[in-house]
XYZ file of C-alpha atoms in Angstrom:
737
model
C 4.444 29.607 2.206
C 5.451 27.121 -0.423
C 2.661 25.274 -2.208
C 2.348 21.981 -3.983
C -0.076 21.083 -6.715
C -2.856 18.640 -5.993
C -2.149 16.885 -9.308
C -0.257 14.097 -7.564
C -3.430 13.221 -5.665
C -6.161 13.328 -8.246
C -4.877 15.053 -11.377
C -6.521 18.371 -10.525
C -4.763 21.678 -11.051
C -5.566 23.088 -7.653
C -2.893 24.171 -5.219
C -2.498 22.382 -1.939
C -0.535 23.938 0.919
C 1.992 21.848 2.775
C 0.753 20.117 5.894
C 1.126 22.149 9.080
C 1.829 19.824 11.980
C 0.895 20.567 15.572
C 3.769 21.617 17.809
C 3.864 18.201 19.476
C 4.743 16.612 16.129
C 7.451 18.931 14.817
C 10.116 16.226 15.148
C 8.685 14.721 11.936
C 10.525 17.293 9.844
C 13.711 17.732 11.892
C 16.765 16.565 9.899
C 18.153 13.287 11.180
C 21.616 14.677 11.805
C 20.154 17.253 14.211
C 18.602 14.602 16.447
C 21.729 12.746 17.573
C 23.971 14.153 20.306
C 27.578 14.884 19.424
C 29.839 11.819 19.457
C 32.423 10.107 17.313
C 31.948 9.465 13.586
C 33.274 6.020 12.704
C 33.600 5.028 9.029
C 33.326 1.333 8.075
C 34.630 0.099 4.728
C 33.500 -3.533 5.067
C 31.305 -5.737 7.297
C 34.189 -6.852 9.523
C 35.198 -3.275 10.236
C 31.589 -2.364 10.965
C 31.321 -5.123 13.577
C 34.597 -4.021 15.199
C 33.473 -0.404 15.397
C 30.056 -1.387 16.721
C 31.659 -3.290 19.592
C 33.170 -0.047 20.904
C 30.280 2.291 20.062
C 28.976 4.560 22.818
C 25.844 6.726 23.088
C 26.060 9.587 20.613
C 28.427 7.771 18.230
C 27.687 7.635 14.510
C 28.643 4.500 12.568
C 28.897 5.282 8.858
C 28.867 2.756 6.005
C 31.090 3.810 3.089
C 29.333 4.535 -0.190
C 29.055 1.561 -2.537
C 27.318 -1.774 -2.959
C 27.345 -3.973 0.136
C 26.385 -7.406 -1.085
C 25.179 -10.233 1.177
C 25.611 -8.067 4.269
C 23.589 -9.250 7.252
C 23.644 -6.228 9.536
C 23.227 -6.973 13.221
C 22.959 -3.553 14.812
C 22.789 -4.544 18.469
C 23.661 -1.765 20.922
C 22.301 0.616 23.521
C 22.318 4.349 23.140
C 20.707 6.815 25.508
C 17.809 9.240 25.430
C 18.978 12.234 23.377
C 22.157 10.372 22.438
C 21.286 7.452 20.162
C 23.840 5.285 18.449
C 23.410 5.928 14.729
C 23.936 3.696 11.713
C 24.051 5.886 8.601
C 25.020 5.888 4.952
C 28.068 7.980 4.113
C 25.846 9.635 1.510
C 22.094 9.044 1.755
C 21.058 6.715 -1.078
C 24.625 5.762 -2.029
C 24.878 2.711 0.239
C 23.148 -0.172 -1.552
C 22.374 -3.378 0.343
C 21.964 -6.064 -2.314
C 21.995 -9.836 -2.729
C 21.084 -11.595 0.522
C 21.241 -8.601 2.856
C 19.072 -7.529 5.777
C 19.080 -5.402 8.920
C 18.293 -6.370 12.498
C 18.393 -3.841 15.297
C 18.037 -4.665 18.976
C 18.687 -2.680 22.125
C 17.542 0.844 22.843
C 17.888 4.331 21.404
C 19.187 3.286 17.992
C 18.879 5.302 14.781
C 19.214 4.027 11.200
C 19.187 6.308 8.158
C 20.076 6.609 4.465
C 20.224 2.938 3.355
C 18.819 1.359 0.164
C 17.781 -2.305 -0.154
C 17.412 -3.488 -3.750
C 18.565 -6.119 -6.257
C 18.094 -9.088 -3.973
C 15.994 -10.402 -1.086
C 16.320 -11.028 2.611
C 18.046 -14.223 3.798
C 15.580 -14.375 6.708
C 11.871 -13.645 7.037
C 12.344 -9.868 7.306
C 14.334 -7.174 5.513
C 14.330 -4.787 8.492
C 13.506 -6.284 11.890
C 13.384 -4.478 15.214
C 14.687 -7.583 16.994
C 17.840 -9.624 17.436
C 18.728 -13.068 18.762
C 16.984 -15.053 21.501
C 14.032 -12.729 21.833
C 15.986 -9.468 22.095
C 14.014 -6.526 20.713
C 14.449 -2.836 20.001
C 12.902 -0.061 22.072
C 12.919 3.714 21.604
C 14.593 3.219 18.224
C 14.045 4.709 14.794
C 14.506 3.826 11.107
C 14.189 6.821 8.805
C 15.035 7.919 5.246
C 15.618 4.340 4.132
C 14.491 2.629 0.921
C 13.288 -0.895 0.167
C 12.701 -1.188 -3.577
C 11.468 -4.414 -5.237
C 13.493 -6.521 -2.812
C 11.476 -9.636 -3.574
C 11.911 -13.356 -3.216
C 12.032 -15.235 -6.531
C 8.672 -17.008 -6.058
C 5.503 -15.087 -5.231
C 4.305 -17.664 -2.672
C 7.544 -17.478 -0.647
C 6.557 -15.278 2.263
C 8.453 -12.547 4.077
C 7.872 -9.142 5.644
C 9.879 -6.143 4.580
C 9.589 -4.345 7.905
C 8.753 -5.926 11.276
C 8.376 -3.774 14.375
C 8.931 -5.638 17.631
C 9.395 -4.241 21.118
C 7.909 -0.865 21.977
C 8.171 2.882 21.406
C 9.835 2.563 18.004
C 9.396 4.829 15.011
C 9.450 4.082 11.273
C 9.229 7.322 9.285
C 10.075 9.112 6.044
C 10.936 5.857 4.281
C 10.317 4.727 0.688
C 8.776 1.252 0.415
C 7.669 0.096 -3.037
C 7.348 -2.869 -5.372
C 6.637 -5.849 -3.122
C 5.309 -8.759 -5.200
C 5.731 -11.848 -3.016
C 3.504 -13.048 -0.206
C 3.558 -11.443 3.211
C 2.487 -8.065 4.549
C 4.874 -5.261 3.652
C 5.070 -3.866 7.198
C 3.929 -5.654 10.347
C 3.703 -4.835 14.016
C 4.530 -8.048 15.898
C 3.091 -8.225 19.426
C 3.872 -10.796 22.089
C 3.208 -11.005 25.837
C 6.904 -11.475 26.693
C 7.850 -7.970 25.595
C 4.496 -6.357 26.256
C 1.467 -5.974 24.047
C 1.272 -2.205 24.563
C 3.664 -1.265 21.751
C 3.245 2.494 21.224
C 4.971 2.438 17.828
C 4.716 5.309 15.367
C 4.608 4.746 11.595
C 4.542 8.094 9.801
C 5.407 10.081 6.700
C 6.301 6.999 4.657
C 5.761 6.505 0.950
C 4.171 3.124 0.296
C 4.481 2.755 -3.466
C 2.882 0.351 -5.909
C 2.185 -3.182 -4.769
C 0.479 -5.249 -7.495
C -2.262 -7.752 -6.787
C -0.897 -10.851 -5.068
C -3.769 -13.052 -6.189
C -4.102 -14.588 -2.717
C -4.333 -13.704 0.955
C -1.221 -12.151 2.519
C -0.845 -9.032 0.397
C -1.515 -6.330 3.002
C 0.635 -3.217 3.019
C 0.410 -2.763 6.809
C -0.765 -5.193 9.474
C -0.862 -4.206 13.129
C -1.066 -7.303 15.302
C -2.423 -10.806 14.748
C -5.584 -12.630 15.742
C -4.397 -14.408 18.942
C -3.783 -11.133 20.834
C -6.197 -8.930 18.910
C -8.481 -8.198 21.872
C -5.677 -6.346 23.655
C -4.423 -2.817 22.990
C -1.353 -1.849 20.984
C -1.570 1.984 20.935
C 0.244 2.120 17.602
C -0.088 5.301 15.526
C -0.152 5.145 11.721
C -0.294 8.694 10.420
C 0.537 10.946 7.479
C 1.594 8.133 5.151
C 0.945 8.085 1.397
C -0.323 4.864 -0.197
C -0.134 4.784 -3.990
C -1.496 1.841 -6.021
C -1.243 -0.548 -3.089
C -3.335 -3.333 -4.643
C -2.009 -6.440 -2.904
C -5.360 -7.595 -1.532
C -8.670 -6.355 -0.101
C -6.988 -5.153 3.135
C -4.520 -2.341 2.453
C -4.206 -1.888 6.206
C -5.246 -4.798 8.407
C -5.818 -3.740 11.983
C -5.663 -6.679 14.402
C -5.313 -5.027 17.797
C -6.944 -2.311 19.868
C -6.565 1.398 20.665
C -4.663 2.257 17.476
C -4.876 5.546 15.584
C -4.999 5.844 11.780
C -4.801 9.541 11.029
C -4.007 11.849 8.121
C -3.084 9.133 5.624
C -3.725 9.493 1.893
C -4.696 6.543 -0.315
C -4.443 7.101 -4.070
C -5.656 4.569 -6.644
C -5.279 1.722 -4.157
C -7.567 -1.305 -4.465
C -8.806 -2.406 -1.070
C -9.650 -0.757 2.224
C -8.406 0.275 5.633
C -9.842 -2.657 7.577
C -10.550 -2.822 11.296
C -10.363 -6.599 11.080
C -9.857 -7.339 14.794
C -9.429 -5.302 17.951
C -11.597 -2.729 19.723
C -11.505 1.000 20.332
C -9.578 2.177 17.292
C -9.704 5.685 15.811
C -9.752 6.370 12.060
C -9.777 10.081 11.306
C -8.672 12.734 8.805
C -7.746 10.239 6.083
C -8.248 10.877 2.362
C -9.173 8.114 -0.096
C -8.975 8.971 -3.808
C -10.048 6.099 -6.052
C -10.181 7.916 -9.415
C -12.752 5.332 -10.518
C -10.276 2.456 -10.378
C -11.964 -0.923 -9.759
C -12.084 -2.129 -6.145
C -10.791 1.108 -4.616
C -12.326 1.281 -1.164
C -12.386 3.187 2.089
C -12.953 1.886 5.617
C -14.298 -1.472 6.808
C -15.716 -1.497 10.326
C -15.786 -4.604 12.556
C -15.691 -5.105 16.380
C -16.544 -2.753 19.285
C -16.086 0.942 19.989
C -14.616 1.988 16.645
C -14.568 5.701 15.777
C -14.551 6.668 12.100
C -14.699 10.424 11.665
C -13.726 13.237 9.329
C -12.532 11.017 6.459
C -12.821 12.095 2.813
C -13.604 9.549 0.085
C -13.881 10.421 -3.593
C -14.201 8.310 -6.741
C -14.115 4.941 -4.949
C -15.396 2.174 -7.226
C -15.229 -0.710 -4.740
C -18.213 -2.629 -3.452
C -18.871 -5.218 -0.727
C -15.831 -5.369 1.598
C -14.134 -2.648 -0.471
C -17.004 -0.169 -0.200
C -16.342 3.435 0.768
C -17.766 2.492 4.169
C -18.561 -1.131 5.014
C -20.081 -2.001 8.384
C -19.990 -5.766 8.782
C -22.194 -8.335 10.377
C -20.433 -10.359 13.053
C -20.297 -13.901 14.366
C -22.172 -14.294 17.683
C -19.780 -15.617 20.363
C -17.313 -16.497 17.617
C -13.677 -17.532 18.012
C -11.048 -14.815 18.187
C -10.015 -15.261 14.563
C -13.498 -14.609 13.168
C -15.632 -11.447 13.024
C -16.661 -9.857 16.326
C -20.017 -8.062 16.025
C -20.043 -4.295 15.528
C -21.072 -2.597 18.785
C -20.960 1.140 19.528
C -19.433 2.227 16.224
C -19.374 6.017 15.786
C -19.280 6.988 12.101
C -19.502 10.738 11.738
C -18.577 13.766 9.614
C -17.286 11.740 6.677
C -17.668 12.847 3.047
C -18.411 10.182 0.444
C -18.299 11.724 -3.044
C -19.088 9.801 -6.249
C -18.504 6.393 -4.695
C -20.022 3.098 -5.784
C -21.124 1.700 -2.443
C -21.768 2.102 1.254
C -22.625 -1.341 2.596
C -24.323 -1.940 5.940
C -24.479 -5.365 7.607
C -21.973 -6.449 4.966
C -21.052 -10.100 4.702
C -24.300 -11.248 6.267
C -24.649 -14.998 5.994
C -25.491 -18.011 8.126
C -22.329 -17.601 10.208
C -22.099 -13.777 10.226
C -25.605 -13.381 11.598
C -25.147 -10.587 14.178
C -26.016 -7.151 12.741
C -24.493 -3.920 14.131
C -25.887 -2.649 17.451
C -25.711 0.542 19.588
C -24.022 2.391 16.718
C -24.390 5.864 15.191
C -24.093 7.158 11.644
C -24.238 10.950 11.886
C -23.424 14.179 10.030
C -22.089 12.369 6.972
C -22.266 13.808 3.448
C -23.091 11.390 0.630
C -23.041 12.817 -2.897
C -23.682 10.484 -5.810
C -22.597 10.825 -9.409
C -26.225 10.265 -10.448
C -29.500 9.265 -8.818
C -28.441 5.651 -8.210
C -28.607 4.482 -4.615
C -25.187 3.589 -3.202
C -26.415 2.246 0.136
C -26.609 -1.552 0.200
C -28.353 -3.010 3.237
C -27.647 -6.723 3.717
C -29.388 -7.320 7.077
C -31.141 -5.390 9.833
C -29.797 -1.894 10.573
C -32.119 -1.306 13.503
C -29.035 -1.132 15.706
C -27.643 1.899 13.842
C -28.990 5.362 14.690
C -28.944 7.728 11.706
C -28.927 11.448 12.412
C -28.229 14.650 10.418
C -26.863 12.901 7.311
C -27.279 14.483 3.881
C -27.557 12.418 0.711
C -28.274 13.601 -2.816
C -31.612 12.313 -4.215
C -31.859 8.701 -5.426
C -34.562 6.888 -7.385
C -35.037 3.947 -5.032
C -33.761 4.647 -1.499
C -32.475 1.591 0.323
C -32.912 3.224 3.727
C -36.174 4.707 4.943
C -34.964 6.464 8.103
C -35.475 10.050 9.277
C -31.749 10.587 9.863
C -30.936 10.793 6.137
C -32.208 13.908 4.399
C -32.100 13.756 0.616
C -31.576 17.003 -1.248
C -29.507 18.373 -4.147
C -25.976 19.390 -3.166
C -23.732 21.666 -5.198
C -20.023 21.125 -4.636
C -16.951 23.267 -5.199
C -13.320 22.302 -4.827
C -11.582 24.156 -2.018
C -7.914 25.211 -1.837
C -7.141 21.966 0.007
C -8.171 20.073 -3.158
C -11.310 18.540 -1.632
C -14.957 19.031 -2.574
C -17.340 20.793 -0.196
C -20.976 21.936 -0.376
C -21.415 25.553 -1.440
C -24.480 25.935 0.781
C -23.383 27.477 4.125
C -26.165 25.524 5.836
C -24.197 22.344 5.147
C -20.922 23.592 6.616
C -21.205 21.162 9.523
C -21.905 18.114 7.360
C -19.084 15.909 6.112
C -15.382 16.604 6.615
C -13.969 19.752 8.160
C -12.779 22.615 5.974
C -9.356 22.654 7.632
C -8.470 19.112 6.607
C -5.204 19.351 4.641
C -4.073 16.127 2.917
C -0.399 15.400 3.051
C 1.218 15.451 -0.377
C 3.315 12.884 -2.177
C 6.294 15.233 -2.029
C 6.177 15.419 1.764
C 6.631 11.707 2.441
C 9.433 9.246 1.890
C 12.905 10.503 1.020
C 13.868 13.397 -1.186
C 16.826 11.677 -2.854
C 15.061 8.586 -4.279
C 12.605 8.904 -7.181
C 9.001 7.871 -6.675
C 8.445 7.748 -10.445
C 10.631 5.002 -11.887
C 11.401 5.072 -15.636
C 8.782 3.128 -17.627
C 9.773 -0.301 -18.884
C 6.614 -1.153 -20.787
C 5.988 -2.165 -24.374
C 7.429 0.224 -26.936
C 9.641 2.180 -24.537
C 12.881 0.894 -26.094
C 14.322 0.645 -29.597
C 12.594 -0.575 -32.763
C 14.478 -3.387 -34.496
C 13.683 -4.741 -37.982
C 13.920 -8.525 -38.297
C 14.113 -10.243 -41.704
C 12.458 -13.618 -42.423
C 14.591 -16.749 -42.317
C 15.887 -19.545 -40.130
C 17.068 -18.319 -36.726
C 16.727 -14.610 -37.498
C 14.012 -14.107 -34.883
C 15.987 -16.048 -32.280
C 19.058 -13.871 -32.860
C 17.058 -10.657 -32.629
C 15.295 -11.887 -29.516
C 18.587 -12.535 -27.745
C 19.787 -8.995 -28.420
C 16.556 -7.132 -27.641
C 16.379 -5.048 -24.505
C 13.494 -4.207 -22.213
C 10.738 -2.337 -24.036
C 12.122 -3.025 -27.515
C 9.878 -3.574 -30.535
C 10.767 -6.296 -33.053
C 9.186 -5.513 -36.422
C 8.636 -8.537 -38.660
C 8.193 -8.479 -42.430
C 5.928 -10.712 -44.481
C 7.504 -14.166 -44.757
C 8.339 -17.243 -42.699
C 10.397 -17.064 -39.502
C 11.604 -20.508 -38.445
C 12.412 -20.883 -34.744
C 14.179 -23.984 -33.421
C 14.544 -22.998 -29.768
C 12.301 -21.738 -26.966
C 12.316 -17.931 -26.897
C 12.672 -16.927 -23.245
C 10.899 -13.675 -22.335
C 12.577 -12.017 -19.333
C 11.700 -8.375 -20.102
C 8.811 -6.557 -21.782
C 8.994 -7.247 -25.547
C 6.697 -6.425 -28.454
C 6.625 -8.343 -31.762
C 4.591 -6.802 -34.550
C 4.163 -7.301 -38.267
C 2.728 -9.797 -40.729
C 5.388 -12.452 -40.153
C 4.548 -16.161 -40.078
C 6.358 -17.803 -37.118
C 6.842 -21.578 -37.254
C 8.417 -23.344 -34.315
C 9.890 -26.806 -33.822
C 9.922 -27.028 -30.025
C 6.967 -27.852 -27.705
C 6.832 -24.148 -26.777
C 7.554 -21.023 -28.790
C 7.533 -18.326 -26.061
C 8.289 -18.962 -22.396
C 7.560 -15.972 -20.150
C 9.856 -15.928 -17.121
C 10.564 -13.579 -14.215
C 10.371 -9.941 -15.329
C 8.913 -10.767 -18.733
C 5.801 -9.544 -20.510
C 4.833 -10.162 -24.130
C 2.847 -8.257 -26.736
C 2.136 -9.713 -30.189
C 0.509 -7.726 -32.986
C -0.385 -8.987 -36.458
C 1.751 -12.135 -36.440
C 0.790 -15.719 -37.250
C 1.935 -18.520 -34.957
C 1.938 -21.893 -36.700
C 2.561 -25.081 -34.729
C 2.553 -27.578 -37.603
C 6.254 -28.384 -37.092
C 6.104 -28.750 -33.303
C 6.797 -32.202 -31.819
C 4.153 -34.435 -30.312
C 5.063 -33.689 -26.676
C 2.994 -33.676 -23.492
C 1.562 -30.279 -22.625
C 2.569 -28.344 -25.719
C 1.792 -24.613 -25.597
C 2.675 -21.876 -28.035
C 2.986 -19.436 -25.121
C 3.544 -20.599 -21.564
C 4.774 -19.115 -18.313
C 7.383 -20.535 -16.000
C 6.139 -21.855 -12.677
C 6.474 -19.737 -9.560
C 7.248 -16.312 -11.004
C 7.533 -13.603 -8.348
C 6.339 -10.664 -10.433
C 3.093 -10.234 -12.320
C 3.295 -10.248 -16.094
C 1.172 -8.957 -18.972
C 0.170 -10.656 -22.223
C -1.434 -8.827 -25.146
C -2.514 -10.498 -28.389
C -3.739 -8.138 -31.111
C -4.800 -9.464 -34.536
C -2.774 -12.609 -33.915
C -3.526 -15.916 -35.644
C -2.845 -19.251 -33.937
C -3.062 -22.281 -36.199
C -1.740 -25.818 -36.551
C -1.741 -26.476 -32.804
C -3.165 -29.958 -33.266
C -0.176 -32.268 -33.552
C -1.324 -34.022 -30.361
C -4.393 -34.161 -28.130
C -3.495 -31.320 -25.755
C -1.788 -28.471 -27.584
C -2.704 -25.113 -25.984
C -2.266 -21.637 -27.386
C -1.598 -20.062 -23.963
C -0.903 -21.989 -20.744
C -0.203 -20.399 -17.363
C 2.270 -21.969 -14.973
C 1.516 -22.750 -11.352
C 2.253 -19.888 -8.973
C 2.070 -17.180 -11.655
C -0.273 -14.239 -12.007
C -0.996 -12.133 -15.074
C -2.111 -8.645 -14.161
C -3.753 -8.515 -17.592
C -4.313 -10.891 -20.504
C -5.908 -9.028 -23.397
C -6.935 -10.672 -26.689
C -8.304 -8.435 -29.445
C -9.289 -9.272 -33.042
C -7.373 -12.542 -33.023
C -8.006 -15.972 -34.557
C -7.567 -19.361 -32.909
C -8.047 -22.347 -35.223
C -7.068 -26.016 -35.345
C -6.201 -26.283 -31.664
C -6.400 -29.643 -29.913
C -6.107 -28.211 -26.410
C -7.494 -25.030 -24.829
C -7.007 -21.613 -26.371
C -6.306 -20.001 -22.990
C -5.585 -22.452 -20.195
C -5.448 -20.446 -16.969
C -6.163 -23.131 -14.404
C -2.803 -24.279 -13.057
C -3.852 -23.786 -9.424
C -5.671 -26.622 -7.733
C -5.628 -25.952 -3.988
C -7.962 -24.187 -1.570
C -5.859 -21.068 -0.942
C -7.786 -18.820 -3.297
C -4.977 -18.683 -5.855
C -5.534 -17.947 -9.530
C -3.492 -17.225 -12.659
C -4.949 -14.010 -14.097
C -6.370 -10.899 -12.458
C -8.063 -9.570 -15.613
C -8.851 -11.450 -18.815
C -10.292 -9.408 -21.688
C -11.212 -11.194 -24.922
C -12.961 -9.120 -27.579
C -13.751 -9.391 -31.298
C -11.938 -12.699 -31.775
C -12.658 -15.980 -33.601
C -12.278 -19.461 -32.106
C -12.733 -22.335 -34.563
C -12.066 -26.051 -34.052
C -10.711 -25.604 -30.540
C -11.298 -29.013 -28.972
C -10.346 -28.103 -25.397
C -12.550 -25.033 -25.261
C -11.849 -21.335 -25.476
C -10.986 -20.573 -21.848
C -10.471 -22.380 -18.555
C -10.142 -19.875 -15.705
C -9.821 -21.132 -12.116
C -9.856 -19.638 -8.633
C -10.130 -22.098 -5.767
C -10.645 -21.689 -2.055
C -13.025 -19.734 0.169
C -10.759 -16.835 1.094
C -12.299 -13.359 0.684
C -9.065 -11.356 0.451
C -8.823 -11.035 -3.326
C -10.770 -9.336 -6.096
C -10.189 -11.516 -9.135
C -10.281 -13.086 -11.527
C -12.352 -10.799 -13.757
C -13.430 -11.800 -17.254
C -14.781 -9.694 -20.095
C -15.742 -11.891 -23.078
C -17.387 -9.662 -25.682
C -18.297 -9.810 -29.387
C -16.498 -13.071 -30.123
C -17.379 -15.885 -32.548
C -17.017 -19.453 -31.321
C -17.463 -22.429 -33.665
C -16.877 -26.103 -32.885
C -15.222 -25.377 -29.532
C -15.323 -27.896 -26.720
C -16.094 -31.592 -26.892
C -19.651 -32.516 -26.055
C -21.203 -31.614 -22.725
C -18.075 -32.586 -20.789
C -15.880 -29.824 -22.250
C -17.577 -26.401 -22.200
C -16.503 -23.507 -24.354
C -15.920 -21.458 -21.222
C -15.078 -23.072 -17.886
C -15.184 -20.506 -15.086
C -14.498 -21.709 -11.567
C -14.620 -19.204 -8.711
C -14.372 -16.207 -11.062
C -15.467 -13.034 -9.236
C -16.364 -10.768 -12.149
C -17.946 -12.121 -15.336
C -19.200 -10.210 -18.365
C -20.171 -12.343 -21.361
C -22.077 -10.373 -23.945
C -22.629 -10.131 -27.693
C -21.010 -13.452 -28.571
C -22.062 -16.109 -31.095
C -21.593 -19.800 -30.234
C -22.091 -22.348 -33.036
C -21.850 -26.131 -32.625
C -19.935 -25.549 -29.402
C -19.973 -26.455 -25.732
C -21.770 -24.141 -23.344
C -20.686 -21.982 -20.421
C -19.963 -23.695 -17.105
C -19.709 -21.480 -14.019
C -19.002 -22.580 -10.447
C -19.408 -20.153 -7.571
C -17.036 -20.714 -4.640
C -16.909 -17.521 -2.559
C -18.018 -13.895 -2.335
C -20.642 -12.127 -4.392
C -19.586 -12.584 -8.031
C -20.826 -9.905 -10.393
C -22.195 -11.743 -13.432
C -23.577 -10.225 -16.625
C -24.520 -12.594 -19.461
C -26.702 -11.181 -22.220
C -27.168 -10.789 -25.986
C -25.384 -14.059 -26.782
C -26.480 -16.429 -29.545
C -26.256 -20.220 -29.322
C -26.956 -22.451 -32.315
C -26.207 -25.922 -33.640
C -25.095 -28.960 -31.714
C -22.067 -29.171 -29.390
C -19.077 -30.842 -31.002
C -19.173 -34.606 -30.226
């Protein structure tokens, strides 16, 4: 038998055999061409010819799109095949038919098969890229989309919503597809249920590769959602199995279940922030899944809500998430609440799960005045809980009298949070088995935790074979290194020629810039150059851009007195996240008016990371880092992580940082701030302008800083359980008047 290495899962050099599927599931690996009955093969060279051929297509026929780029092609694949003789829409060569621009695919009818297409370099003209529906309520049944790619097919603005895949109708299958790079709002894949076509859908979603999805910074970033709140107390019978989720970080719900009687089985989650969430709906089964967090912040496991949920034989290792993103979170519910809130947990069966080196298991999670109903009639049995040290990972937020604990094993902890007979605490020695998972070496514990025959599906066994899962890096320093001499316009000329990942090396001297430098790709400027600019903005980060500055000086003395000046700003409404790094950078002379900022974020933008190290900010009339462009109640914010270390802020009238996250929504993790070992002098303006203004920030670490003659720290809590650490800081003098 062939073998694959486990390195793709958790960077371990253990071999992992390929998944052996039961006989009833062997169709998962049957080549597409072997499924369709013999019929005609009809080649279309353009959209008009495709429509003409489709009009005459019969069961068993194969409609083939010629290789090439099909731009602005709205495919309406409406037809009826037959059982064993579907009508097929296929690429002439898998991966060589590119749907770009404003293209999409709708399929309606029965027994249809789609394979081999690639959607990229554009976005859908409607609300869905692939929709299992047509006009006037027509839907698809007994149809399949397989070996198809949707790659970064995003709308220009992140808050413009769409779904990449929408399953309507019933008995459809979506399998062996490659879906990666969604950055705008809207769940990646949704199951849409409505009474007209039946709520019992029986869809199957399997063997797909769900690739990286960066944090959305608001609600609506799920990778999969099955159902919606209005019909969530009815059954869907959808199966989601043997999919691979890699770095799916859109929001706290990687999978959002909102219907009943669904099965989530054999999926693998790698480095994905968030959890598989049983948000609504009763009687769902979650089994044989593997969650590998690798210590990444907010990586979670399974969140349990509602009645009759079964969570068994799941493996969780290295999950760093807490609260709703805990390895296992059992929520409190709302007594007699509306259908869109949290139904109480009743009769949950949580058994034979392994939780290894995780940060948290939270029981009665989310308990508050509204969510006041703790779990009842539930069981927590035969689970294995192994900690990295003797720190307790159980967090109990309300009564757990309604949970029966039996035959669980936990490694010893200093201060147990649960004093129940059903949790035995004892040392456990682990060894990694051929399937790549950790198990106790003691034979007496063979029945505790996950089964020995659990075999995680590998990255190589999902998606398509002809499209790469590892895209070439386009980060800082991956391109050419270009030397730029001092002078008037020399930096502007070099900037215009630089490609993605290029490094512009500056020499000592003055670089005069008389235009806004637009950043539309990752660029790195380094060197001792002194950059002086004559426009209200020096750098404007736009779609696709990221900026790294090292060792340069940015001098705004020649900038005009214009409203809202900023040395670095971002365009409003960017679809993709960006990154900003400032290393040993000096900002000075930004005081030609009363509101000149060093960095200002635009509305509707999100930085995955803003990192400031060893830099100096002096003579600034505005705010050093102004990250507060959002002002609504949707939970939006402008930076996921802000890290400021070892830097000096002097005479910064508007304060060092303004970081904002509004709203009460609990779907996001950020912002997170680390402000360490900095020196702040004469920052802020009296008590009205603090040095640090933090509104709704979810993670705060302020330590080892020195504040002199400066405003204080103003924090406003809006939602969630912010983690706040403030220590070893020194405050002296009088705030600047």
